[in-house]
Coordinates of C-alpha atoms in Angstrom, one line a residue:
M896 CA 31.7 -15.3 0.6
S897 CA 30.6 -12.8 -1.7
G898 CA 28.5 -10.0 -1.2
L899 CA 26.3 -11.8 -4.3
S900 CA 26.0 -14.9 -2.5
T901 CA 24.8 -13.6 1.1
W902 CA 21.7 -11.9 -1.0
L903 CA 20.9 -15.2 -2.5
I904 CA 21.3 -17.0 0.5
V905 CA 19.0 -14.4 2.5
G906 CA 16.5 -14.3 -0.3
L907 CA 15.8 -17.8 -0.8
A908 CA 15.6 -18.2 3.0
L909 CA 13.2 -15.8 2.8
L910 CA 11.5 -17.4 -0.1
L911 CA 11.3 -20.5 1.8
A912 CA 10.3 -19.3 5.1
W913 CA 6.9 -17.9 3.6
P914 CA 5.4 -20.9 2.6
V915 CA 6.8 -23.1 5.6
Q916 CA 5.3 -20.2 7.9
N917 CA 1.7 -20.4 6.0
T918 CA 1.4 -23.9 6.3
V919 CA 2.0 -24.0 9.7
L920 CA -0.2 -21.3 10.5
A921 CA -3.2 -22.9 8.0
A922 CA -2.7 -26.5 10.0
F923 CA -3.2 -24.4 13.1
A924 CA -6.3 -22.9 11.8
F925 CA -7.8 -26.5 11.6
W926 CA -6.5 -28.1 14.9
R927 CA -6.4 -25.2 17.3
P928 CA -7.4 -25.9 20.9
R929 CA -11.2 -24.6 22.0
P930 CA -11.4 -21.9 23.9
D931 CA -12.0 -22.7 27.9
V932 CA -15.3 -19.9 27.8
H933 CA -18.0 -22.0 27.4
N934 CA -18.6 -23.4 31.3
G935 CA -20.5 -21.8 34.1
P936 CA -22.9 -18.6 34.0
L937 CA -22.2 -15.4 32.4
P938 CA -20.8 -12.5 34.5
Q939 CA -23.2 -9.8 35.2
L940 CA -21.7 -7.2 32.8
R941 CA -22.8 -3.8 31.3
F942 CA -21.5 -3.3 27.7
W943 CA -21.1 0.2 26.6
I944 CA -20.4 0.1 22.9
V945 CA -18.4 3.4 21.4
I946 CA -19.0 4.3 17.7
P947 CA -16.4 6.7 16.9
A948 CA -17.8 8.8 13.8
L949 CA -16.3 11.3 11.5
D950 CA -18.3 11.8 8.4
E951 CA -19.9 8.5 8.6
E952 CA -23.3 9.5 6.7
R953 CA -22.6 6.7 4.4
V954 CA -22.8 4.0 7.1
V955 CA -23.7 5.0 10.8
A956 CA -27.3 4.5 10.8
A957 CA -26.7 0.8 10.1
T958 CA -24.3 0.9 12.1
V959 CA -25.7 2.2 15.2
R960 CA -29.0 -0.3 14.7
A961 CA -26.7 -3.3 14.6
A962 CA -25.2 -2.4 17.9
L963 CA -28.1 -1.6 19.8
A964 CA -29.2 -5.3 18.2
L965 CA -27.0 -6.9 20.7
D966 CA -28.7 -6.1 23.5
S967 CA -29.6 -9.3 25.7
P968 CA -31.1 -9.6 29.3
Q969 CA -27.8 -11.4 29.6
T970 CA -25.4 -8.6 27.8
P971 CA -27.2 -5.4 28.4
V972 CA -26.0 -2.5 25.8
R973 CA -26.2 1.3 25.8
V974 CA -24.4 2.8 22.7
L975 CA -22.5 6.1 22.5
V976 CA -21.7 7.8 19.5
V977 CA -18.6 9.9 19.3
D978 CA -19.4 12.6 16.6
D979 CA -15.7 14.1 15.7
A980 CA -17.4 17.1 14.4
S981 CA -18.8 15.7 11.5
T982 CA -19.3 18.2 8.5
D983 CA -21.3 16.1 6.5
S984 CA -25.1 14.6 7.4
T985 CA -23.8 12.5 10.3
P986 CA -25.3 14.7 13.2
E987 CA -28.7 14.7 11.3
I988 CA -28.9 10.9 10.9
L989 CA -28.1 10.6 14.4
A990 CA -30.7 13.1 15.8
A991 CA -33.1 11.1 13.5
I992 CA -32.3 7.9 15.6
D993 CA -34.6 8.2 18.6
H994 CA -33.8 5.3 21.2
P995 CA -33.4 5.4 24.8
R996 CA -29.8 3.4 24.9
L997 CA -28.4 5.7 22.1
H998 CA -26.0 8.5 23.2
V999 CA -24.4 11.1 21.2
L1000 CA -21.4 12.9 22.4
R1001 CA -20.5 15.4 19.8
R1002 CA -16.9 17.2 20.1
A1003 CA -16.5 20.7 18.4
L1004 CA -13.4 22.1 17.1
P1005 CA -10.5 22.5 18.3
D1006 CA -10.5 19.6 20.3
A1007 CA -12.1 17.1 17.3
R1008 CA -10.7 15.3 14.4
R1009 CA -7.5 14.8 16.1
G1010 CA -7.4 10.9 15.2
K1011 CA -9.5 8.2 16.5
G1012 CA -7.5 8.0 19.7
E1013 CA -8.6 11.1 21.0
A1014 CA -12.2 10.4 19.8
L1015 CA -12.3 7.3 22.4
N1016 CA -10.7 8.9 25.0
A1017 CA -13.6 11.2 25.2
A1018 CA -15.8 8.4 24.9
Y1019 CA -14.2 6.6 27.7
R1020 CA -14.1 9.8 30.2
W1021 CA -18.1 10.4 29.6
I1022 CA -18.7 6.3 30.5
R1023 CA -16.4 6.4 33.4
G1024 CA -18.7 9.3 34.6
V1025 CA -21.9 7.7 33.8
A1026 CA -20.6 4.2 35.5
V1027 CA -18.7 6.0 38.6
G1028 CA -21.9 7.4 39.0
E1029 CA -24.2 4.4 39.0
G1030 CA -21.4 2.6 41.3
A1031 CA -20.8 0.3 38.1
E1032 CA -17.2 0.7 37.2
R1033 CA -16.5 -2.8 37.7
E1034 CA -18.9 -4.5 35.9
T1035 CA -18.8 -2.1 32.9
V1036 CA -17.0 -3.3 29.6
V1037 CA -16.3 -0.7 26.9
G1038 CA -16.6 -2.0 23.3
V1039 CA -15.3 -0.4 20.3
I1040 CA -16.9 -0.7 16.8
D1041 CA -15.8 1.4 13.8
G1042 CA -18.4 3.7 11.9
D1043 CA -18.7 0.3 9.1
G1044 CA -18.6 -2.1 11.4
R1045 CA -21.5 -5.1 12.3
G1046 CA -21.8 -7.2 14.9
E1047 CA -23.1 -10.9 14.8
P1048 CA -26.0 -11.7 17.0
G1049 CA -25.1 -13.1 20.0
M1050 CA -21.4 -12.3 19.8
L1051 CA -21.7 -10.3 23.4
R1052 CA -22.4 -13.9 25.2
E1053 CA -19.1 -15.1 23.6
V1054 CA -17.2 -11.9 25.1
A1055 CA -18.6 -12.2 28.0
G1056 CA -17.3 -15.8 28.7
F1057 CA -14.2 -14.6 28.6
F1058 CA -14.4 -11.9 31.2
R1059 CA -15.4 -14.7 33.9
R1060 CA -11.7 -14.8 34.7
R1061 CA -10.6 -12.1 36.7
D1062 CA -7.0 -11.6 35.2
V1063 CA -8.7 -11.2 31.4
G1064 CA -8.7 -7.3 30.8
A1065 CA -9.6 -6.9 27.4
V1066 CA -11.3 -9.2 24.4
Q1067 CA -10.5 -9.4 20.6
C1068 CA -13.3 -10.3 18.4
R1069 CA -13.2 -12.1 14.9
V1070 CA -12.8 -9.9 11.9
R1071 CA -14.7 -10.5 8.5
I1072 CA -15.7 -8.5 5.4
H1073 CA -19.2 -8.2 4.4
N1074 CA -18.8 -6.2 0.8
R1075 CA -16.3 -9.1 -0.4
D1076 CA -18.0 -9.3 -4.0
R1077 CA -15.5 -7.4 -5.5
L1078 CA -11.8 -9.4 -5.5
L1079 CA -10.1 -7.3 -3.6
G1080 CA -12.6 -7.4 -0.9
L1081 CA -12.8 -11.2 -0.7
V1082 CA -8.5 -11.1 -0.5
Q1083 CA -9.3 -9.3 2.3
D1084 CA -11.9 -10.9 4.2
M1085 CA -9.4 -14.3 3.7
E1086 CA -6.8 -11.9 5.3
F1087 CA -8.7 -11.2 8.5
S1088 CA -11.2 -14.3 8.6
C1089 CA -8.9 -16.6 7.8
I1090 CA -4.6 -15.6 8.2
A1091 CA -5.2 -13.0 11.2
D1092 CA -8.0 -15.3 12.7
A1093 CA -5.3 -18.3 12.9
S1094 CA -2.6 -15.9 14.4
Q1095 CA -4.8 -14.5 16.8
S1096 CA -5.6 -18.1 17.9
L1097 CA -1.9 -19.0 18.2
R1098 CA -1.1 -15.4 20.1
D1099 CA -4.2 -16.5 22.2
V1100 CA -2.2 -19.7 23.4
L1101 CA 1.2 -18.1 23.3
G1102 CA -0.3 -14.8 25.7
S1103 CA 0.4 -12.1 22.9
V1104 CA -3.1 -11.3 21.3
D1105 CA -3.5 -7.8 19.9
L1106 CA -6.4 -5.6 19.9
G1107 CA -7.6 -4.4 16.8
G1108 CA -9.3 -1.4 15.9
N1109 CA -12.6 -2.9 15.4
G1110 CA -14.3 -5.4 18.3
Q1111 CA -12.3 -4.6 20.8
F1112 CA -13.6 -4.9 24.5
V1113 CA -12.0 -3.6 27.6
R1114 CA -12.9 -3.5 31.2
L1115 CA -13.7 0.0 32.5
S1116 CA -11.7 -0.7 35.8
D1117 CA -8.7 -1.8 33.7
L1118 CA -8.8 1.1 31.5
M1119 CA -8.9 3.2 34.7
R1120 CA -5.8 1.9 35.3
F1121 CA -4.4 4.3 32.4
G1122 CA -5.7 7.8 33.6
D1123 CA -7.7 9.7 31.4
A1124 CA -6.4 9.1 28.2
P1125 CA -6.0 5.2 27.9
W1126 CA -5.7 5.4 23.9
S1127 CA -2.8 7.5 22.6
R1128 CA -2.6 9.4 19.5
C1129 CA -0.6 6.7 17.6
L1130 CA -1.6 5.9 14.3
V1131 CA -2.8 2.5 15.2
E1132 CA -4.0 3.3 19.0
D1133 CA -5.6 -0.3 19.6
L1134 CA -1.7 -2.1 18.9
E1135 CA -0.3 0.6 21.4
L1136 CA -3.5 0.0 24.0
G1137 CA -3.1 -3.6 23.6
L1138 CA 0.7 -3.3 24.3
R1139 CA -0.2 -1.4 27.5
V1140 CA -2.6 -3.7 28.6
H1141 CA 0.1 -6.7 28.5
L1142 CA 2.7 -4.5 30.2
A1143 CA 0.1 -4.1 33.1
G1144 CA -0.2 -7.8 33.5
M1145 CA -3.6 -8.4 32.1
R1146 CA -4.3 -11.1 29.4
I1147 CA -6.3 -10.4 26.4
R1148 CA -8.4 -13.3 24.9
Y1149 CA -9.1 -13.6 20.8
A1150 CA -13.0 -14.4 20.9
S1151 CA -12.9 -16.6 17.1
N1152 CA -16.6 -17.1 17.6
A1153 CA -17.6 -13.4 18.2
V1154 CA -17.8 -12.1 14.7
I1155 CA -17.8 -8.3 13.6
T1156 CA -17.9 -7.2 9.9
Q1157 CA -16.9 -4.5 8.7
Q1158 CA -16.2 -2.9 4.8
A1159 CA -13.1 -3.5 2.6
V1160 CA -10.9 -1.0 1.0
V1161 CA -11.7 -1.8 -2.7
D1162 CA -9.5 1.3 -4.2
P1163 CA -6.0 0.2 -4.5
R1164 CA -4.8 3.6 -3.6
R1165 CA -6.7 3.7 -0.8
L1166 CA -5.7 0.8 0.5
I1167 CA -2.0 1.5 0.3
R1168 CA -3.2 4.9 2.2
Q1169 CA -4.8 2.5 4.9
R1170 CA -1.7 0.0 5.2
T1171 CA 0.5 2.8 5.3
R1172 CA -1.3 4.4 8.8
W1173 CA -1.0 1.0 9.8
G1174 CA 2.6 0.1 8.9
Q1175 CA 3.6 3.8 10.6
G1176 CA 1.8 2.9 13.5
N1177 CA 3.6 -0.5 14.2
L1178 CA 6.6 1.7 13.5
Q1179 CA 5.8 3.9 16.4
C1180 CA 4.9 1.2 18.7
L1181 CA 8.7 -0.2 18.3
R1182 CA 9.8 1.9 21.5
Y1183 CA 7.8 -0.6 23.3
L1184 CA 9.8 -3.3 22.6
P1185 CA 12.5 -2.7 25.5
K1186 CA 9.6 -2.5 27.8
L1187 CA 8.1 -5.8 26.9
I1188 CA 11.7 -7.2 27.3
A1189 CA 12.4 -5.9 30.6
S1190 CA 8.5 -6.4 32.0
P1191 CA 8.0 -9.7 34.3
A1192 CA 4.6 -10.1 33.0
I1193 CA 5.7 -11.4 29.7
R1194 CA 6.6 -14.8 28.8
T1195 CA 9.3 -15.7 26.3
F1196 CA 7.2 -16.9 23.7
A1197 CA 5.0 -13.8 23.5
L1198 CA 8.1 -11.8 23.9
L1199 CA 9.1 -13.5 20.4
D1200 CA 5.9 -12.7 19.0
F1201 CA 5.6 -8.8 20.2
A1202 CA 9.3 -8.5 18.7
Y1203 CA 8.2 -10.2 15.4
Y1204 CA 5.5 -8.1 14.6
L1205 CA 6.7 -4.9 15.9
L1206 CA 10.1 -5.5 13.7
A1207 CA 8.6 -6.8 11.0
P1208 CA 8.0 -3.3 9.2
W1209 CA 11.7 -2.5 9.7
L1210 CA 12.7 -5.7 8.2
L1211 CA 10.6 -5.8 5.1
V1212 CA 12.3 -3.4 3.3
P1213 CA 15.9 -5.1 3.0
A1214 CA 14.1 -8.4 2.9
S1215 CA 12.1 -6.9 -0.4
I1216 CA 15.2 -5.7 -1.7
A1217 CA 16.7 -9.2 -1.4
V1218 CA 13.8 -11.1 -2.8
A1219 CA 13.7 -8.6 -5.7
G1220 CA 17.7 -9.1 -6.4
I1221 CA 17.2 -12.7 -6.4
A1222 CA 13.8 -12.1 -9.2
G1223 CA 15.4 -9.7 -11.4
L1224 CA 18.6 -12.1 -11.4
S1225 CA 16.4 -14.9 -12.2
A1226 CA 14.8 -13.0 -15.0
A1227 CA 18.4 -11.9 -16.5
G1228 CA 19.2 -15.5 -16.4
W1229 CA 16.7 -17.0 -17.9
M1230 CA 16.3 -14.4 -20.8
T1231 CA 20.2 -14.4 -21.5
G1232 CA 21.1 -18.2 -20.7
T1233 CA 23.8 -17.2 -18.4
S1234 CA 23.9 -19.3 -14.8
F1235 CA 25.7 -16.6 -13.1
G1236 CA 28.0 -19.3 -11.9
G1237 CA 25.6 -22.1 -11.3
V1238 CA 23.1 -19.9 -9.3
V1239 CA 20.2 -19.5 -11.7
A1240 CA 18.8 -22.6 -14.1
T1241 CA 19.0 -22.8 -17.4
G1242 CA 18.5 -25.2 -20.1
A1243 CA 17.2 -28.2 -18.8
D1244 CA 17.0 -27.4 -15.5
L1245 CA 14.5 -24.2 -16.4
P1246 CA 11.1 -25.7 -16.4
L1247 CA 11.7 -27.1 -12.8
A1248 CA 13.2 -24.0 -11.4
A1249 CA 10.2 -22.0 -12.9
A1250 CA 7.7 -24.4 -11.2
A1251 CA 9.5 -24.1 -7.6
W1252 CA 9.3 -20.7 -7.8
L1253 CA 5.3 -20.3 -9.1
A1254 CA 4.6 -22.9 -6.7
T1255 CA 6.5 -20.8 -4.0
L1256 CA 4.4 -17.9 -4.9
A1257 CA 1.3 -19.3 -5.1
V1258 CA 0.8 -22.2 -2.7
P1259 CA 0.4 -20.0 0.4
G1260 CA -2.1 -18.1 -0.9
L1261 CA -4.3 -20.9 -2.4
L1262 CA -4.0 -22.9 1.0
W1263 CA -5.4 -20.0 2.9
G1264 CA -8.3 -19.6 0.1
L1265 CA -8.7 -23.8 0.8
V1266 CA -8.9 -22.8 4.3
H1267 CA -11.6 -20.1 3.7
R1268 CA -13.8 -22.9 1.6
L1269 CA -13.4 -25.3 4.2
R1270 CA -13.6 -23.4 7.1
L1271 CA -16.6 -20.7 6.2
R1272 CA -18.2 -22.3 3.5
D1273 CA -20.1 -19.0 2.3
E1274 CA -17.8 -18.6 -0.6
P1275 CA -18.0 -21.1 -4.1
L1276 CA -14.3 -22.9 -4.1
R1277 CA -13.5 -21.3 -7.3
R1278 CA -13.7 -17.5 -5.8
A1279 CA -11.9 -18.5 -2.7
L1280 CA -8.6 -20.2 -5.0
L1281 CA -9.0 -17.3 -6.8
A1282 CA -8.6 -15.1 -4.2
G1283 CA -6.1 -17.3 -3.4
F1284 CA -4.3 -16.4 -6.7
A1285 CA -4.8 -12.8 -6.0
Y1286 CA -2.7 -12.8 -2.6
P1287 CA 0.8 -12.3 -3.5
L1288 CA -0.4 -9.1 -5.1
F1289 CA -2.2 -8.0 -2.6
L1290 CA 1.1 -8.5 -0.4
L1291 CA 2.8 -6.6 -3.2
L1292 CA 0.3 -3.3 -2.2
G1293 CA 1.5 -4.1 1.3
M1294 CA 5.4 -3.8 0.6
A1295 CA 4.0 -0.6 -0.8
A1296 CA 2.6 0.4 1.8
T1297 CA 5.4 -0.3 4.3
W1298 CA 7.9 1.5 2.2
R1299 CA 5.4 4.7 2.3
A1300 CA 4.9 4.0 6.2
L1301 CA 9.0 4.1 6.9
G1302 CA 9.3 7.0 4.5
R1303 CA 7.0 8.9 6.2
H1304 CA 8.0 8.0 9.7
L1305 CA 11.5 8.9 9.2
L1306 CA 10.1 12.0 7.8
R1307 CA 8.1 12.5 10.7
R1308 CA 4.7 13.0 8.9
N1309 CA 2.2 11.5 11.5
A1310 CA -1.1 13.3 10.2
W1311 CA -3.8 10.8 11.0
A1312 CA -5.7 9.7 7.7
K1313 CA -9.3 8.5 7.9
T1314 CA -10.5 5.3 6.1
E1315 CA -13.2 6.3 3.4
R1316 CA -16.6 4.6 3.5
L1317 CA -18.4 3.0 0.8
H1318 CA -22.4 3.9 0.5
E1319 CA -24.1 0.7 1.5
E1320 CA -27.7 0.3 -0.4
T1321 CA -28.9 -1.9 2.2
P1322 CA -28.0 -2.8 5.7
S1323 CA -24.9 -5.3 5.2
P1324 CA -25.8 -9.2 6.2
V1325 CA -24.4 -10.8 9.4
L1326 CA -21.8 -13.4 8.7
A1327 CA -21.8 -16.4 11.1
G1328 CA -18.2 -17.7 11.8

């Protein structure tokens, strides 16, 4: 078999695998099993919500108020904001919020500005000291809400339900986007609220749920297993903590009905920078794969899923070359009328081949747009389908970010880049899930 034939087979297999995978995942989004969390009284838990804040003047006031509003008799809440040496008006905004359940931990240089993981570790140590002093470390749950995050009222009841079982060490909430008035924001809402939601629900069945940076909740007593620094300086500290939790033999559950919203990044360049950091963090976490393979706590299907998303950034580069080669060869054949030995359709076969290409590229996104409309019902069908049409272009941005992440990883450029916020004129709406 020639080298060209090999690349053609690889490229075509990847093109066909993508719509098949998305179709199966979309079907699971409709017919997934109901989580087993709604029976029996809620456990007596105390929630600490940590909000890491580095120059968050545009959003932090609304985030703090939304976090404080999650308090209820069944789910008492205290909020700890970690001001990571902000240089904008974040300290003054926090000082103006007078509330007995709000605490502010101000970190000064040189300890501050070393990444989100270090800020979370400082908060954890502070909360641990308080909880141990109160004798409440076993009942305390530490949650993380980003500076732009908004929790849905009642979400903590859903989270607490999962902690009825002692083998559950952490819970990840469902994420949605609240500035989806722009198309790029709506595509990200489709990505988080539909695609990631279905993936996490499937992982909940497989036992491989991963923690996200926003809306993660972990038992304090389980965090204490990891010493003074549960979160690392990895560029995706949440993913690494999730892997450590799994390796320690604890379950992570996915709370699809506990919704937290965040801002989308609506500038393409900033989006590429954000996704570069995420991709590079995935690359850094690949070192955990041998431990996962050797661990008796990891089930076979969970291991396959871990391997898939840890290896995905490494595999995307040769895969994108193969697909680009197929696209380039097809374009050259269609423009010149050359079939390259029958590989490229010409003449009467050309319309059918073009339709197959378009269907392969467009169907997965349109399918997710339909899922968004039918499952969430808060966007008109035309906007949901428009987001579906834009989804392949959105993936091209992700592909560019992966290439950039690989380059930075190989060059050992590991600087942590914070996601910039947009100014919010009014408090963001809390969305039903």
